[in-house]
Coordinates of C-alpha atoms in Angstrom, one line a residue:
X1 CA -22.9 -3.8 1.4
X2 CA -23.5 -6.8 -1.0
X3 CA -21.6 -7.2 -4.2
X4 CA -23.2 -6.8 -7.6
X5 CA -24.6 -10.2 -8.6
X6 CA -24.2 -11.6 -12.1
X7 CA -25.9 -14.6 -13.6
X8 CA -23.6 -16.3 -16.2
X9 CA -25.4 -18.9 -18.5
X10 CA -22.8 -20.6 -20.6
X11 CA -22.7 -24.3 -21.6
X12 CA -18.9 -24.4 -22.3
X13 CA -17.5 -25.3 -18.9
X14 CA -14.0 -24.0 -19.6
X15 CA -15.3 -20.6 -20.8
X16 CA -17.7 -20.4 -17.9
X17 CA -15.0 -21.1 -15.3
X18 CA -12.6 -18.6 -16.9
X19 CA -15.2 -15.8 -17.1
X20 CA -16.5 -16.6 -13.6
X21 CA -13.0 -16.4 -12.1
X22 CA -12.2 -13.2 -14.0
X23 CA -15.3 -11.4 -12.9
X24 CA -15.0 -12.6 -9.3
X25 CA -11.4 -11.3 -9.3
X26 CA -12.8 -8.0 -10.3
X27 CA -15.2 -7.9 -7.4
X28 CA -18.5 -9.3 -8.7
X29 CA -20.6 -12.1 -7.2
X30 CA -21.1 -14.6 -10.1
X31 CA -23.6 -17.5 -10.2
X32 CA -23.3 -19.9 -13.1
X33 CA -25.7 -22.2 -15.0
X34 CA -24.8 -24.4 -18.0
X35 CA -28.1 -24.7 -19.8
X36 CA -31.2 -22.5 -20.4
X37 CA -33.4 -24.4 -18.0
X38 CA -31.0 -24.0 -15.1
X39 CA -30.4 -20.4 -16.0
X40 CA -34.1 -19.6 -15.7
X41 CA -34.3 -21.4 -12.4
X42 CA -31.3 -19.5 -11.0
X43 CA -32.7 -16.2 -12.3
X44 CA -36.0 -16.8 -10.4
X45 CA -34.2 -17.8 -7.1
X46 CA -31.2 -15.4 -7.1
X47 CA -32.6 -12.3 -8.8
X48 CA -29.3 -11.1 -10.3
X49 CA -28.4 -7.5 -11.2
X50 CA -27.3 -8.5 -14.7
X51 CA -27.5 -11.6 -16.9
X52 CA -24.7 -12.9 -19.2
X53 CA -26.4 -15.2 -21.7
X54 CA -25.0 -17.4 -24.4
X55 CA -27.3 -17.9 -27.5
X56 CA -26.6 -21.6 -28.2
X57 CA -27.7 -23.3 -24.9
X58 CA -28.8 -26.8 -24.3
X59 CA -32.5 -27.5 -23.3
X60 CA -33.7 -23.9 -23.9
X61 CA -32.0 -21.5 -26.4
X62 CA -30.6 -18.3 -25.0
X63 CA -33.0 -16.2 -27.2
X64 CA -35.9 -18.0 -25.6
X65 CA -34.5 -17.6 -22.2
X66 CA -34.2 -13.9 -22.9
X67 CA -37.8 -13.6 -24.0
X68 CA -39.0 -15.4 -20.9
X69 CA -37.0 -13.2 -18.6
X70 CA -38.4 -10.1 -20.4
X71 CA -41.9 -11.1 -19.6
X72 CA -41.4 -10.2 -16.0
X73 CA -38.1 -8.3 -15.7
X74 CA -36.1 -5.4 -17.2
X75 CA -32.8 -6.7 -15.8
X76 CA -29.8 -5.9 -18.0
X77 CA -28.9 -8.7 -20.4
X78 CA -25.8 -9.2 -22.4
X79 CA -26.0 -12.0 -25.1
X80 CA -23.0 -13.8 -26.6
X81 CA -22.7 -16.2 -29.6
X82 CA -19.9 -17.9 -31.5
X83 CA -21.8 -17.6 -34.8
X84 CA -20.9 -13.9 -35.4
X85 CA -23.6 -13.4 -38.0
X86 CA -25.6 -10.1 -38.2
X87 CA -28.9 -12.0 -38.2
X88 CA -28.1 -13.6 -34.8
X89 CA -27.2 -10.2 -33.3
X90 CA -30.5 -8.8 -34.6
X91 CA -32.5 -11.7 -33.2
X92 CA -30.7 -11.4 -29.9
X93 CA -31.5 -7.7 -29.6
X94 CA -35.1 -8.1 -30.8
X95 CA -35.7 -10.6 -28.0
X96 CA -34.8 -7.9 -25.4
X97 CA -31.1 -8.1 -24.9
X98 CA -29.4 -4.8 -24.1
X99 CA -25.9 -5.6 -25.5
X100 CA -24.3 -8.2 -27.6
X101 CA -20.8 -9.8 -27.8
X102 CA -19.4 -12.1 -30.5
X103 CA -17.1 -14.9 -29.5
X104 CA -14.2 -15.1 -29.1
X105 CA -14.0 -11.9 -26.9
X106 CA -11.5 -10.8 -24.3
X107 CA -12.7 -10.9 -20.7
X108 CA -11.6 -7.3 -20.3
X109 CA -14.1 -6.3 -23.0
X110 CA -16.9 -8.2 -21.2
X111 CA -15.9 -6.4 -18.0
X112 CA -16.2 -3.0 -19.6
X113 CA -19.5 -3.9 -21.2
X114 CA -20.9 -5.1 -17.8
X115 CA -19.8 -1.9 -16.0
X116 CA -21.2 0.4 -18.7
X117 CA -24.5 -1.5 -18.9
X118 CA -25.0 -1.4 -15.2
X119 CA -24.4 2.3 -15.0
X120 CA -26.7 2.9 -18.1
X121 CA -29.6 0.8 -16.8
X122 CA -29.5 1.7 -13.1
X123 CA -28.3 5.3 -13.2
X124 CA -28.0 6.7 -9.7
X125 CA -29.5 3.6 -8.2
X126 CA -26.9 1.3 -9.7
X127 CA -25.7 -1.6 -7.6
X128 CA -22.3 -1.2 -6.0
X129 CA -19.7 -1.4 -8.8
X130 CA -16.2 -2.6 -7.7
X131 CA -13.4 -0.2 -8.6
X132 CA -11.1 -1.8 -11.2
X133 CA -8.4 -3.6 -9.2
X134 CA -9.6 -2.3 -5.8
X135 CA -9.7 -5.6 -3.9
X136 CA -8.3 -4.6 -0.5
X137 CA -10.4 -1.7 0.8
X138 CA -9.8 0.3 3.9
X139 CA -12.7 2.3 5.5
X140 CA -10.7 4.2 8.2
X141 CA -13.9 5.9 9.6
X142 CA -15.6 2.5 10.3
X143 CA -12.2 0.9 11.2
X144 CA -12.9 -1.8 8.7
X145 CA -11.0 -3.6 6.0
X146 CA -12.6 -5.7 3.2
X147 CA -11.1 -8.1 0.8
X148 CA -13.2 -8.6 -2.3
X149 CA -16.2 -7.3 -0.3
X150 CA -15.7 -9.6 2.7
X151 CA -14.8 -8.1 6.0
X152 CA -11.5 -9.2 7.4
X153 CA -11.5 -9.4 11.2
X154 CA -8.3 -7.9 12.6
X155 CA -7.3 -7.1 16.1
X156 CA -6.9 -3.4 16.9
X157 CA -3.1 -3.6 16.5
X158 CA -3.4 -5.6 13.2
X159 CA -5.9 -3.0 11.9
X160 CA -3.5 -0.2 12.7
X161 CA -0.7 -1.9 10.8
X162 CA -2.9 -2.5 7.7
X163 CA -4.2 1.1 7.9
X164 CA -0.7 2.5 8.1
X165 CA 0.6 0.4 5.1
X166 CA -2.5 1.2 3.0
X167 CA -2.5 4.9 3.8
X168 CA 1.2 5.0 2.9
X169 CA 0.8 2.9 -0.2
X170 CA 3.5 4.8 -2.1
X171 CA 6.1 4.1 0.5
X172 CA 7.8 1.3 2.3
X173 CA 7.4 1.5 6.0
X174 CA 10.2 0.2 8.3
X175 CA 9.5 -2.0 11.3
X176 CA 10.6 0.8 13.6
X177 CA 8.3 3.3 11.9
X178 CA 5.4 0.8 12.2
X179 CA 6.3 0.2 15.9
X180 CA 6.2 4.0 16.5
X181 CA 2.8 4.2 14.8
X182 CA 1.0 1.3 16.2
X183 CA 2.8 0.1 19.4
X184 CA 3.3 3.5 20.9
X185 CA 7.1 3.6 20.3
X186 CA 10.1 1.5 19.3
X187 CA 11.7 -0.7 21.9
X188 CA 13.9 -3.7 22.1
X189 CA 12.2 -6.6 20.3
X190 CA 9.6 -4.4 18.6
X191 CA 10.7 -5.5 15.2
X192 CA 10.0 -9.1 16.1
X193 CA 6.6 -8.0 17.4
X194 CA 5.7 -6.3 14.1
X195 CA 6.8 -9.4 12.2
X196 CA 4.4 -11.5 14.4
X197 CA 1.5 -9.2 13.7
X198 CA 2.2 -9.1 10.0
X199 CA 2.3 -12.8 9.9
X200 CA -1.2 -13.0 11.5
X201 CA -2.5 -10.4 9.0
X202 CA -1.2 -12.4 6.1
X203 CA -2.7 -15.6 7.4
X204 CA -6.2 -13.9 7.7
X205 CA -5.9 -12.5 4.2
X206 CA -4.8 -15.9 2.9
X207 CA -8.0 -17.4 4.2
X208 CA -9.8 -15.4 1.4
X209 CA -7.0 -15.4 -1.2
X210 CA -3.9 -17.6 -0.7
X211 CA -2.4 -16.7 -4.1
X212 CA -1.9 -12.9 -3.6
X213 CA 0.7 -11.5 -1.3
X214 CA -0.9 -8.2 -0.3
X215 CA 1.8 -7.2 2.2
X216 CA 5.3 -7.4 0.6
X217 CA 8.5 -7.7 2.6
X218 CA 11.3 -5.4 1.7
X219 CA 14.3 -7.4 2.9
X220 CA 16.2 -5.8 5.7
X221 CA 13.8 -2.8 6.0
X222 CA 10.1 -3.3 6.3
X223 CA 6.8 -3.7 4.4
X224 CA 4.8 -2.2 1.6
X225 CA 1.5 -2.8 0.0
X226 CA 1.4 -4.9 -3.2
X227 CA 0.2 -2.4 -5.7
X228 CA -1.0 -5.2 -7.9
X229 CA -3.3 -6.1 -5.0
X230 CA -4.6 -3.2 -5.1
X231 CA -5.3 -1.2 -1.9
X232 CA -7.9 1.6 -1.9
X233 CA -8.4 4.1 0.9
X234 CA -12.2 4.4 1.1

């Protein structure tokens, strides 16, 4: 199932990159434009589920972009401005925006506004909303693991190890315990075999995110899930 797609139109590159990274970390698919003209073009080609729109944009002002979008679409729109004057908020809402943020704002506030607006506007037909922090997702029934919405292809043994560690997310599992669960029993050299499989699992996860250690090693014992990761049993 595809991620919720957000269109971010912000001319400040540093702000745009920061917000894009934050929203993507929280499970959204973000496409970015840096002026009003490019924003309209991406809106037409990508058909996002929600638009994050700055007021003061090059080429075409955000208020005009909002008016143009509203001619053909009821997509949720959040507008932002650094001006912070009531008149700008009124103008933004009168052009068809659904919500309004005054800069500077914390990315966490934006994230909350995005989630609330999606639920409010789409109701029961809302696009899939990522759980806060739920990046590594196990679907035991489908025997599938996803990281940030992307399926990670594991061998049967690798999947069993990931499944065991996620299901037992409040515990640390020893190598011997894992061998009994996934290899059919403990035997001479089983701990080295488990280490080899865990190494392959980490490598596959690192292809999607090389900054987060999802499987933590507990020295001299075994492995546990990184709760900051976070794992979710779906």
